[in-house]
XYZ file of C-alpha atoms in Angstrom:
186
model
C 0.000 0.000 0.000
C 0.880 3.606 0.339
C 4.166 3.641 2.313
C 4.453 5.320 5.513
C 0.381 5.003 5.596
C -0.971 2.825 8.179
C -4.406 1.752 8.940
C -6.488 4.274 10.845
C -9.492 3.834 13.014
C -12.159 6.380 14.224
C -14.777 5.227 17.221
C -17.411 6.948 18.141
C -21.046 6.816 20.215
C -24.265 6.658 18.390
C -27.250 6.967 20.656
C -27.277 4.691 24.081
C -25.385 1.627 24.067
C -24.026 2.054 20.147
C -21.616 2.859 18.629
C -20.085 3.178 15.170
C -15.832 3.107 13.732
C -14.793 4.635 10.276
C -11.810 2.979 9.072
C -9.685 3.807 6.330
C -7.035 1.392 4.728
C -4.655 2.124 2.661
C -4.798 -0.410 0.066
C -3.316 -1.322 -3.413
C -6.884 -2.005 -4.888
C -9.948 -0.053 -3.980
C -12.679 -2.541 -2.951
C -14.483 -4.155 -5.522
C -18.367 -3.591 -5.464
C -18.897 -7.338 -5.746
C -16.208 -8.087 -2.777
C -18.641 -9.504 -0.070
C -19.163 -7.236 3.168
C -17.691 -10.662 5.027
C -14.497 -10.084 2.853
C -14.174 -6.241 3.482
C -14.801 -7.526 7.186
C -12.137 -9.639 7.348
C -9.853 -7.499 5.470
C -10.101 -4.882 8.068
C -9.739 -7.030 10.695
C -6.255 -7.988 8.836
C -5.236 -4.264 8.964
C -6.074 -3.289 12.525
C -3.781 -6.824 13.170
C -0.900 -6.054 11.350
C -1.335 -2.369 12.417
C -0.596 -3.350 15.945
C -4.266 -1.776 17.250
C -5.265 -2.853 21.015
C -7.321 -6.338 21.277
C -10.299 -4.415 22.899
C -10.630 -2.962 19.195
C -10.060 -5.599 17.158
C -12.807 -7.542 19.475
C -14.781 -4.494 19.117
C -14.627 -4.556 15.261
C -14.848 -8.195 14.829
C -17.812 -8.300 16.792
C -20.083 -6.112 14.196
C -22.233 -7.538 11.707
C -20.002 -7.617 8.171
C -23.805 -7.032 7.197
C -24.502 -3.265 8.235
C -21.126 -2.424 6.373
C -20.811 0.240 4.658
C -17.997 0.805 2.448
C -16.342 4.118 0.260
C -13.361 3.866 -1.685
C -11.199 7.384 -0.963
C -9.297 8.200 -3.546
C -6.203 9.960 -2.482
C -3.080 10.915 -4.221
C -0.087 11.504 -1.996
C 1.530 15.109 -2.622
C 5.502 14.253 -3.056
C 7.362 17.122 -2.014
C 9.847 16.276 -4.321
C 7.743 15.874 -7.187
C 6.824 19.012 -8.352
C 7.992 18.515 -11.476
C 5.668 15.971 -12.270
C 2.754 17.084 -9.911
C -0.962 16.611 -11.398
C -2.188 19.735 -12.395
C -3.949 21.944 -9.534
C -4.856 24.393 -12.165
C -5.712 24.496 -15.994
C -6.401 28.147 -17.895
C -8.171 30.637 -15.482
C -9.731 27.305 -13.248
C -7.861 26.603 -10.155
C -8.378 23.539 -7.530
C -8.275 23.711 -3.974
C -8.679 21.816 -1.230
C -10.058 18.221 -1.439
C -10.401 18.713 -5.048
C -6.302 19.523 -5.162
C -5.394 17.302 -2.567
C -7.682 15.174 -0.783
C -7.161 15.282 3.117
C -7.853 12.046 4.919
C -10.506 12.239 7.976
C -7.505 12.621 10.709
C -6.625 15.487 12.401
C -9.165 17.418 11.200
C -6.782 18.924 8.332
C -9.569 18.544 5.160
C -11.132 21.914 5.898
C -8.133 23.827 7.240
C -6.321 22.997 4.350
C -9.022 23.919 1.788
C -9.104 27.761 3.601
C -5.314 27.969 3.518
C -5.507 26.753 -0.029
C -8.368 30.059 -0.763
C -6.356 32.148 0.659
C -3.232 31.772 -0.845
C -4.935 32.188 -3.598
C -6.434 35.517 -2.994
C -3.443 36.549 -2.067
C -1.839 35.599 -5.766
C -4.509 37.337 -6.969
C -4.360 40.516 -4.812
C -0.184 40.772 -5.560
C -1.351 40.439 -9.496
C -4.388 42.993 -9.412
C -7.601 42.882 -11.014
C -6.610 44.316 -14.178
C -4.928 41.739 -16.185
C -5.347 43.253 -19.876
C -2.798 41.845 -22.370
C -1.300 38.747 -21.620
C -3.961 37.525 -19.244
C -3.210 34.001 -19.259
C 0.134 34.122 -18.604
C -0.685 36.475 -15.579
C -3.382 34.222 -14.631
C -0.812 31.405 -14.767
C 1.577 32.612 -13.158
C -0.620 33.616 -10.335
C -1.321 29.484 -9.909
C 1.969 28.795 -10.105
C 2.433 31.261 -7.510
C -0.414 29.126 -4.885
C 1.045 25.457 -6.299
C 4.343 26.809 -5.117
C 3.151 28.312 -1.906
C 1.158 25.395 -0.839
C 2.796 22.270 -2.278
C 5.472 21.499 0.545
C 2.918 22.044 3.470
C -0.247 20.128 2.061
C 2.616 17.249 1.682
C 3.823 17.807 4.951
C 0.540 17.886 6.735
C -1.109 15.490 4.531
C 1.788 12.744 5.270
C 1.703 14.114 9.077
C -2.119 13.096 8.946
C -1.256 9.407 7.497
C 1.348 7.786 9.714
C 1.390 6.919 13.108
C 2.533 10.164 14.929
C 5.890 10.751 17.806
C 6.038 13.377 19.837
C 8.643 14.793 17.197
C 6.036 14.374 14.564
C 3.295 16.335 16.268
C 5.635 19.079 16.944
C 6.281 19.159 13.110
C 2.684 18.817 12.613
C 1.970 21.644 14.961
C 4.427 24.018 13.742
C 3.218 23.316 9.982
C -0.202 24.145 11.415
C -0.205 26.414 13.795
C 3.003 28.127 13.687
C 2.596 29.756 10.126
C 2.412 33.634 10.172
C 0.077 35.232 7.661
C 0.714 38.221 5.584
């Protein structure tokens, strides 16, 4: 699977006495939509194993019914710091990406939305450096203001978005911290 990724697990209470996990697995294949539920099931159960998670949660998962799965394939293509050469397009002509639609965020440590607002306003900010006269030669302007917000953004939303992936040390979350919190706006 995707290296450095491991197997994450989110629990959480769902009226008296219930309760519900969101897993995400980081797997070569998505799931198929004629794998059985029993299959995902024990798939998971696989993960969380070889993942190292506490018995009480692999009990916990291996005691729901495979039947009330439900299952969504995230698609989610790692930024690579060092591949902005040959880094899909976040932009194309005067339409520009951000966010989930640039880089998708998994569900962990609440980085999806956060990342999507530092995404907007790096790019107002491209676009309030250029002004909102761009006469002749607007789509090189126009570029060059997204190159400007791919540039800005690419080696944090890698940063974060591997930060949000792997199991995290107390040198991690300071990284993670400083990447988030410790960034001074204009």
């Amino acid at each position: 699977a995707h290296e450095g990724f491991h197997c994450r697990l989110m629990i959480g209470q769902r009226g008296a006495g219930l309760v519900f996990f969101i897993a995400f697995m980081p797997l070569e294949e998505p799931i198929s939509s004629t794998e059985s539920k029993d299959a995902v099931h024990a798939r998971l159960l696989e993960h969380l194993r070889s993942n190292r998670f506490p018995q009480s949660v692999i009990d916990l998962v291996a005691d729901a019914d495979p039947a009330a799965l439900e299952t969504r394939n995230l698609f989610m293509h790692p930024v690579d710091p060092a591949a902005m050469s040959s880094r899909p397009p976040w932009f194309r002509g005067r339409v520009v990406l951000a966010g989930d639609a640039a880089h998708a965020m998994p569900p962990f440590l609440a980085q999806g939305t956060a990342q999507g607002l530092c995404d907007a306003q790096a790019i107002v900010r491209q676009v309030a450096r250029g002004g909102c006269d761009v006469g002749d030669g607007a789509s090189e302007k126009i570029e060059g203001w997204w190159n400007a917000y791919v540039e800005e953004r690419w080696a944090t939303v890698a940063e974060v978005q591997k930060l949000t992936m792997k199991e995290l040390t107390e040198d991690d979350m300071n990284i993670y911290q400083d990447k988030v919190y410790g960034r001074v706006s204009e």
